[in-house]
PDB file of C-alpha atoms in Angstrom:
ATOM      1  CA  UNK A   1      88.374-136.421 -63.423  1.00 54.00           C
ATOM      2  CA  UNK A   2      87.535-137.835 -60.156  1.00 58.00           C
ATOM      3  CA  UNK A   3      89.256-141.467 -59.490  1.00 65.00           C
ATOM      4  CA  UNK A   4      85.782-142.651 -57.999  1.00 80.00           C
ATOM      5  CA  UNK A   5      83.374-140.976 -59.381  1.00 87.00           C
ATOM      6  CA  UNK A   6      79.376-141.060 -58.165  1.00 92.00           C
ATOM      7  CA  UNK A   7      76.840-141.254 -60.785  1.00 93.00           C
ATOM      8  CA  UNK A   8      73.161-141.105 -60.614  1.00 93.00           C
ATOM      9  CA  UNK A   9      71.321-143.102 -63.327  1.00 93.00           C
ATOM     10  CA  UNK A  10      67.323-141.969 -63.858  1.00 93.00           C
ATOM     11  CA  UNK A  11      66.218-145.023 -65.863  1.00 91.00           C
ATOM     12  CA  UNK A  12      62.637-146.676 -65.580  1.00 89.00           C
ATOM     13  CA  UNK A  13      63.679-149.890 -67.175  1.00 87.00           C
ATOM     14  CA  UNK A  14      65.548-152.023 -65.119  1.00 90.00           C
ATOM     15  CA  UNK A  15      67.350-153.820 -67.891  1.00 88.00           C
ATOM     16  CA  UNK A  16      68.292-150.731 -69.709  1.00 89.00           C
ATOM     17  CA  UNK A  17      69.973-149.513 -66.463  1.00 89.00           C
ATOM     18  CA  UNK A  18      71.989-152.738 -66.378  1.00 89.00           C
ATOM     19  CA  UNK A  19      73.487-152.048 -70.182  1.00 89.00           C
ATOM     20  CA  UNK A  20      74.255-148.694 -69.030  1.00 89.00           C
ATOM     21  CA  UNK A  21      76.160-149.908 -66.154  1.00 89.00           C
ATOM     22  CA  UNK A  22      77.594-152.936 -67.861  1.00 88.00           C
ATOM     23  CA  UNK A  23      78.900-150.695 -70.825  1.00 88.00           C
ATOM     24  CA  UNK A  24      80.323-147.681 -68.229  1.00 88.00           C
ATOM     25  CA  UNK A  25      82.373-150.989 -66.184  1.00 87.00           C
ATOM     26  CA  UNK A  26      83.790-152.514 -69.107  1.00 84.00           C
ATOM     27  CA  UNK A  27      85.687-149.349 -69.589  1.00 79.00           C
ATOM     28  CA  UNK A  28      87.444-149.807 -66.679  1.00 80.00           C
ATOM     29  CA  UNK A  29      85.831-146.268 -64.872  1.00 82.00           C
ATOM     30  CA  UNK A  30      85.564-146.676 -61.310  1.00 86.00           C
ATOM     31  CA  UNK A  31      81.846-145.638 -60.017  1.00 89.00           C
ATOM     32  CA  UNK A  32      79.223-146.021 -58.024  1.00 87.00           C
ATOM     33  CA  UNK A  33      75.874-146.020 -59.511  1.00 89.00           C
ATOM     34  CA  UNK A  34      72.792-144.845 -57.374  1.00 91.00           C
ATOM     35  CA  UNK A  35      69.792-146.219 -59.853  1.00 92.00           C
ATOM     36  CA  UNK A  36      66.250-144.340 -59.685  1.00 92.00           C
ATOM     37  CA  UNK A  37      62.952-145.095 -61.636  1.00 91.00           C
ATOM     38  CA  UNK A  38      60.892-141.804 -61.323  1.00 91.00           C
ATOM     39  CA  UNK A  39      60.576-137.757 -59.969  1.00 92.00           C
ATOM     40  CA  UNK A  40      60.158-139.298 -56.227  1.00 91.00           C
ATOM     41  CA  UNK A  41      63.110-141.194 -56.026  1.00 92.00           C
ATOM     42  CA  UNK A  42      65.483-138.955 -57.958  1.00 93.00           C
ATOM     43  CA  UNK A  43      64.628-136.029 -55.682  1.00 92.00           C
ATOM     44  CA  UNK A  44      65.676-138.306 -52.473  1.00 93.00           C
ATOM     45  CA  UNK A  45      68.863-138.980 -54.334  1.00 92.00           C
ATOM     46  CA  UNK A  46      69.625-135.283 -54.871  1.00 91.00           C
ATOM     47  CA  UNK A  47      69.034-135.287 -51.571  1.00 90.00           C
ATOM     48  CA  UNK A  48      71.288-137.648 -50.223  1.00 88.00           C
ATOM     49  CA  UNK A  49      74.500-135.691 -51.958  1.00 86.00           C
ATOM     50  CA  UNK A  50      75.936-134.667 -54.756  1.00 92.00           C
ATOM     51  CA  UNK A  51      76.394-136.800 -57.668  1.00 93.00           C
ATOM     52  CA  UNK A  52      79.549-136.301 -60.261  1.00 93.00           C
ATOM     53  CA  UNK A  53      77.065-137.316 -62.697  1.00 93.00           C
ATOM     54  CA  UNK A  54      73.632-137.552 -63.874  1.00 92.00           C
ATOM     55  CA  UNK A  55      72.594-140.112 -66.717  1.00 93.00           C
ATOM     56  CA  UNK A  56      69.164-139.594 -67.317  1.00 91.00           C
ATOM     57  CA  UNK A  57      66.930-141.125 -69.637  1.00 89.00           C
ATOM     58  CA  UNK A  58      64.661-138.510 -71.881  1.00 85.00           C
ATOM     59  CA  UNK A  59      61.368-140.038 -71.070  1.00 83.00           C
ATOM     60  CA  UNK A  60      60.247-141.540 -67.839  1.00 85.00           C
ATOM     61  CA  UNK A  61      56.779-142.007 -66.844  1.00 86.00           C
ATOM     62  CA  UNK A  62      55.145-138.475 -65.267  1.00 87.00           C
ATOM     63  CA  UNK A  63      58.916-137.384 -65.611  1.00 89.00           C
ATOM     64  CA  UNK A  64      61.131-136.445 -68.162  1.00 85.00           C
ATOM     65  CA  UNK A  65      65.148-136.274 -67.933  1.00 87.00           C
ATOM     66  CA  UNK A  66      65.235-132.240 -69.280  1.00 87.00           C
ATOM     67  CA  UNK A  67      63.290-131.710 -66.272  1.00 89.00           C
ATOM     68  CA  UNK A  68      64.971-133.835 -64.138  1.00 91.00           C
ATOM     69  CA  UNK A  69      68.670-132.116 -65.281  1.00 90.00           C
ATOM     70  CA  UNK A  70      67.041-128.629 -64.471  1.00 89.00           C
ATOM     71  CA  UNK A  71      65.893-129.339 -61.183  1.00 90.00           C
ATOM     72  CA  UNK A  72      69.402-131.051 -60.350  1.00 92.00           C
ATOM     73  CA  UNK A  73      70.858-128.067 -61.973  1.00 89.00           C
ATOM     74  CA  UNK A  74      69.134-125.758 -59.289  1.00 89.00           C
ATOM     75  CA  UNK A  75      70.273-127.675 -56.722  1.00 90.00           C
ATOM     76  CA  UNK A  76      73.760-128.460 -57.523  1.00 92.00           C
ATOM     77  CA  UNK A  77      74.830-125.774 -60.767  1.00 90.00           C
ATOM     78  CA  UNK A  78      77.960-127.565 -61.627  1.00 90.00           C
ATOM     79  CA  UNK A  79      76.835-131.210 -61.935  1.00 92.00           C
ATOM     80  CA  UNK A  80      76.802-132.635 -65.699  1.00 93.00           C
ATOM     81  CA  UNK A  81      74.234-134.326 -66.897  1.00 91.00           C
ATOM     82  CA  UNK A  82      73.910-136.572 -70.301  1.00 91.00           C
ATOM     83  CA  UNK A  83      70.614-137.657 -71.922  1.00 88.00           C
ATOM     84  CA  UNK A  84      70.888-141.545 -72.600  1.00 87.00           C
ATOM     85  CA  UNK A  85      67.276-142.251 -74.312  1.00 83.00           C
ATOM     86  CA  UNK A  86      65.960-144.609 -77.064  1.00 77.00           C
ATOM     87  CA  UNK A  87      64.691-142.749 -79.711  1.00 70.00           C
ATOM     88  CA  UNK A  88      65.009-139.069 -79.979  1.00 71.00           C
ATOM     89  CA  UNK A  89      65.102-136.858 -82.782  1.00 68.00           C
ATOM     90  CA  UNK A  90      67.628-133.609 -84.317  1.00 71.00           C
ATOM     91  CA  UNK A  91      65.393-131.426 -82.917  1.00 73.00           C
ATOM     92  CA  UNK A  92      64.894-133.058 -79.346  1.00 74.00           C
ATOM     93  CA  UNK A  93      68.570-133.491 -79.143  1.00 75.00           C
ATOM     94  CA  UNK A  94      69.264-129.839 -80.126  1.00 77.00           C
ATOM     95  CA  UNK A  95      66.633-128.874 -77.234  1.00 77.00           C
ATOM     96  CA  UNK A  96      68.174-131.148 -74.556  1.00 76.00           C
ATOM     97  CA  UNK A  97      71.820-129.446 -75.059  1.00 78.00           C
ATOM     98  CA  UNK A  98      70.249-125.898 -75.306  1.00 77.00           C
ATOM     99  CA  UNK A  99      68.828-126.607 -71.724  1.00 76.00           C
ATOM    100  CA  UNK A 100      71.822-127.390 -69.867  1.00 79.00           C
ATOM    101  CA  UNK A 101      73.113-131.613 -71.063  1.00 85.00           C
ATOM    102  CA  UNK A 102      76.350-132.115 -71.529  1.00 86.00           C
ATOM    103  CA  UNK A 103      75.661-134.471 -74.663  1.00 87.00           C
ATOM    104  CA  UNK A 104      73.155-136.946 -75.680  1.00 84.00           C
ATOM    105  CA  UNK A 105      73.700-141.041 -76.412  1.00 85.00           C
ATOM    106  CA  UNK A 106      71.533-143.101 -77.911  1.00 84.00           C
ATOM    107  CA  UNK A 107      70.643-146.253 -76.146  1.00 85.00           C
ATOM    108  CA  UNK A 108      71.168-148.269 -79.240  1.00 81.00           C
ATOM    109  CA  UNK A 109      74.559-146.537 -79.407  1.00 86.00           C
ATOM    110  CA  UNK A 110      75.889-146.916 -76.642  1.00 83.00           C
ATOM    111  CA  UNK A 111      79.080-147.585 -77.343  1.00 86.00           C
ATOM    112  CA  UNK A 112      79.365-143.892 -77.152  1.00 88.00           C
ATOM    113  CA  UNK A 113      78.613-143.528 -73.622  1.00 88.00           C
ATOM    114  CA  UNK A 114      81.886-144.535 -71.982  1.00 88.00           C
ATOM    115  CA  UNK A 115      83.801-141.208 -74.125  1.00 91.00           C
ATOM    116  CA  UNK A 116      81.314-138.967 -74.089  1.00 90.00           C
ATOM    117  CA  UNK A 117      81.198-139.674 -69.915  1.00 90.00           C
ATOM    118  CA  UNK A 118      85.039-139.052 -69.720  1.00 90.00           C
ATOM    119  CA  UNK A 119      84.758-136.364 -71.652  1.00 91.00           C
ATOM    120  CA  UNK A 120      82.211-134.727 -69.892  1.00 91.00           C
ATOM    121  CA  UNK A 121      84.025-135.167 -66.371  1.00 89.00           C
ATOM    122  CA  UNK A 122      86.879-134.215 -67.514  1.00 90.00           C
ATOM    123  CA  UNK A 123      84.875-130.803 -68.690  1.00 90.00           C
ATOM    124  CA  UNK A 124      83.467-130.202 -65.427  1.00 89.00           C
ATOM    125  CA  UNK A 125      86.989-131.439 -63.296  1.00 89.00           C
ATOM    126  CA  UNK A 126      88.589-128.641 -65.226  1.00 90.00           C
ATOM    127  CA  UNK A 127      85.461-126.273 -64.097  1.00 89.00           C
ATOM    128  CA  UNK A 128      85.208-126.968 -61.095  1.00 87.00           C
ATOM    129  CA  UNK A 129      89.371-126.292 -60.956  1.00 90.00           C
ATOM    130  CA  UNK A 130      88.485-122.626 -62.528  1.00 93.00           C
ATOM    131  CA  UNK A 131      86.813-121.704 -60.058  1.00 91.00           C
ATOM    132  CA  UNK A 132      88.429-122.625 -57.339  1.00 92.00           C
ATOM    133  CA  UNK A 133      90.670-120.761 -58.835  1.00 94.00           C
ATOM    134  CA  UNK A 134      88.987-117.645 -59.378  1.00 93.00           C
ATOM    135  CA  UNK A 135      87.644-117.904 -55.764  1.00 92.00           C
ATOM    136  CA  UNK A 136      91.104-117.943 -54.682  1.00 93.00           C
ATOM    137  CA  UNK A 137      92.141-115.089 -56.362  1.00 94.00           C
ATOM    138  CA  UNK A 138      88.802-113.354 -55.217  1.00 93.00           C
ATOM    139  CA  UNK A 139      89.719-114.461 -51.503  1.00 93.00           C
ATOM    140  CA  UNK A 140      93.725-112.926 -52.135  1.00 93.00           C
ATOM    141  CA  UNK A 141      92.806-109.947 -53.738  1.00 93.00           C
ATOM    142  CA  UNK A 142      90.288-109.091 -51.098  1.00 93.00           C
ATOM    143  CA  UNK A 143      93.410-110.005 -48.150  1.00 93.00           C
ATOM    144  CA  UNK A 144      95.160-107.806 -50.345  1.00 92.00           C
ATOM    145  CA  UNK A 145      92.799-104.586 -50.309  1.00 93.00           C
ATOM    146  CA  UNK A 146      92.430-105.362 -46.188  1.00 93.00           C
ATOM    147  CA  UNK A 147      96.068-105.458 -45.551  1.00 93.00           C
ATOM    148  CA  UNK A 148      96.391-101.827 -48.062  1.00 92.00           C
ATOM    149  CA  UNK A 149      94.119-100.122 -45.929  1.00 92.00           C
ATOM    150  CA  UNK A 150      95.008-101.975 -42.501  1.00 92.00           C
ATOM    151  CA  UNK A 151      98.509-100.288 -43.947  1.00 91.00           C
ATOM    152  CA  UNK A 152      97.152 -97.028 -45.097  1.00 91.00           C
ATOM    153  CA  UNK A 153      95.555 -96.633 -41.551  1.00 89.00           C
ATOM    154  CA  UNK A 154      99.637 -98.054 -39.966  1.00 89.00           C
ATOM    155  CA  UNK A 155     101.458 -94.820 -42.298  1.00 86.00           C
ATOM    156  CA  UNK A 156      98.631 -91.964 -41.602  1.00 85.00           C
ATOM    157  CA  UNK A 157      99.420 -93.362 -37.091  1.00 84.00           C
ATOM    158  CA  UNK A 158     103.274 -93.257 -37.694  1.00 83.00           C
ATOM    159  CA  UNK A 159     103.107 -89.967 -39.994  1.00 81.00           C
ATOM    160  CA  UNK A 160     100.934 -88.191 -37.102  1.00 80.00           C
ATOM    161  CA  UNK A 161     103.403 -89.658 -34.046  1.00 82.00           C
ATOM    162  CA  UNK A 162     106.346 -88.208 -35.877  1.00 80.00           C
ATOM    163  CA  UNK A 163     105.027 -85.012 -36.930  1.00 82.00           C
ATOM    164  CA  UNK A 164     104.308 -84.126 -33.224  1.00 82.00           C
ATOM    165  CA  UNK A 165     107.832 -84.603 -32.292  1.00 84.00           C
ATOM    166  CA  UNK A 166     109.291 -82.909 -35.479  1.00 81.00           C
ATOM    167  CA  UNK A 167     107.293 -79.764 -35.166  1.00 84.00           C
ATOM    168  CA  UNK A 168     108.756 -79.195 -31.729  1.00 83.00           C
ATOM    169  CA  UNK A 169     112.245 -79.994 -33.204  1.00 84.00           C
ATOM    170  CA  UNK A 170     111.327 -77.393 -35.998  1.00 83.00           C
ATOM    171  CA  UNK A 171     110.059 -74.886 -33.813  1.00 84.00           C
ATOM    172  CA  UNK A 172     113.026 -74.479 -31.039  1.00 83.00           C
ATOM    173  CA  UNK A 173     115.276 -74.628 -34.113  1.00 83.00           C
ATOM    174  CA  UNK A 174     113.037 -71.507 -35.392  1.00 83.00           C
ATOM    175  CA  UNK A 175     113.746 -70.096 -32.166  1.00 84.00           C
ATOM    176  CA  UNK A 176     116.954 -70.380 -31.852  1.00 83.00           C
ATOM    177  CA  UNK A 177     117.979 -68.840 -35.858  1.00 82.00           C
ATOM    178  CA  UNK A 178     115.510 -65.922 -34.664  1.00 84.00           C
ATOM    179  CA  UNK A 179     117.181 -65.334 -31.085  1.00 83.00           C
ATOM    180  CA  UNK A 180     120.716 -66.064 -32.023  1.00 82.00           C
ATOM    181  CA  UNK A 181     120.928 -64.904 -35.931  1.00 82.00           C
ATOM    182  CA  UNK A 182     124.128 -63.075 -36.068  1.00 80.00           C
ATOM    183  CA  UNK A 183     125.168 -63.202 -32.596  1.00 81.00           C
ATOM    184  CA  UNK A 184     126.817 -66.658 -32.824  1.00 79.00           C
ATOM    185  CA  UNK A 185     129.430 -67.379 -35.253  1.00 85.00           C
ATOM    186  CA  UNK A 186     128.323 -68.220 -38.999  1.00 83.00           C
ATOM    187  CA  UNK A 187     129.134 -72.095 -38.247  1.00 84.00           C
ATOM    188  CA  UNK A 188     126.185 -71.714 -35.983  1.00 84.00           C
ATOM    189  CA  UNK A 189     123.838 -69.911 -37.780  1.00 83.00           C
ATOM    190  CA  UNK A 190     125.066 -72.631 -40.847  1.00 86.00           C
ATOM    191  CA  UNK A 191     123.882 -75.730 -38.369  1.00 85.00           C
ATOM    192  CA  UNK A 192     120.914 -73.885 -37.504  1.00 85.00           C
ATOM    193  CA  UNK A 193     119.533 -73.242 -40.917  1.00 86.00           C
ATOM    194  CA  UNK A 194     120.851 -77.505 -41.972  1.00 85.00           C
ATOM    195  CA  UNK A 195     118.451 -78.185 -38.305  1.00 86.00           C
ATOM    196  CA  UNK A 196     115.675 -76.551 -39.811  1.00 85.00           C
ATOM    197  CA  UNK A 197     116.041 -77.495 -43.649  1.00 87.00           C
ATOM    198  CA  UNK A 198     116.438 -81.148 -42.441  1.00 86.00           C
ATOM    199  CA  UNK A 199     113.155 -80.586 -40.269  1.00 83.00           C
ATOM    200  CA  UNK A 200     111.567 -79.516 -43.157  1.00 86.00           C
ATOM    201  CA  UNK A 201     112.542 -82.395 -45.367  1.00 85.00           C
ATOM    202  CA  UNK A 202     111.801 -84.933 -42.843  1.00 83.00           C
ATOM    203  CA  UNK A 203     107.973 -83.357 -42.374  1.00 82.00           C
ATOM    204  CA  UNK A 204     107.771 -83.754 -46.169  1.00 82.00           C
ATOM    205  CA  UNK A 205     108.518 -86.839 -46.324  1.00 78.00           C
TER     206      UNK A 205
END
């Protein structure tokens, strides 16, 4: 959970928005609140950065806070959002956490809000920690398959350079157990045949 964390509250009443805060200070969380009364002004916000958090009230005057979670949602994916409304039923609750809020708290509960914000940010710290983690492995496991083939590419260079070399070394030792086969002493034709099995190992390898 972020140590300072940056909340945007969509609330049309003024003295609602003041409870919220009041209730989210007396916990002791340290925030900043950016506090926005309709569509207009909560676009400009989204604008202006990206918020930890989005408190949002369900029903707002030509604006509603599922809407208003969605389009935040499109903008930044990863940023929670919690409906804190008045009055809203099983069935309005169910729909706002099917599409996308963290939780719900009832504005005449709202003793509620200060766990069920922790909790939430905690939820999307631990996230947000995934994937960096998962990008990380993304980013080493793709250095990984550059360095294989940069390396695959190093082995096929040195296996060519060598072979050149080693096929003359092969070849004059050919020549010489063809020309001189017998008409040396068997030492020779022994070191001969250990130049040309060694050759041989060497270009299997």
């Amino acid at each position: 959970m972020p140590s300072q964390c940056h909340i945007l509250v969509l609330e049309d009443d003024a003295s609602d928005a003041e409870l919220v805060e009041r209730e989210l200070r007396k916990s002791g969380l340290q925030f900043d609140a950016v506090w926005v009364r309709n569509k207009s002004d909560f676009l400009n916000a989204l604008n202006g950065g990206i918020p930890d958090l989005i408190l949002a009230d369900y029903s707002i005057p030509g604006f509603d806070g599922l809407t208003a979670l969605a389009m935040a949602r499109e903008k930044f994916p990863d940023v929670p959002g919690i409906i804190v409304s008045g009055v809203i039923g099983e069935e309005t609750a169910i729909e706002a956490l099917k599409s996308g809020a963290a939780d719900y708290v009832l504005k005449d509960r709202l003793s509620r809000l200060v766990p069920v914000v922790q909790r939430t940010l905690k939820q999307a710290t631990e996230l947000a920690a995934k994937k960096r983690a998962e990008e990380d492995f993304r980013r080493a496991a793709a250095e990984l398959a550059r360095s294989n083939k940069e390396l695959e590419h190093f082995a096929h260079a040195v296996s060519h350079d060598l072979l050149e070399p080693l096929r003359m070394v092969s070849a004059f030792a050919d020549l010489l157990r063809q020309k001189y086969r017998g008409k040396l002493d068997e030492k020779a034709d022994e070191y001969i045949a250990f130049a040309i099995e060694g050759a041989q190992r060497m270009r299997d390898l």
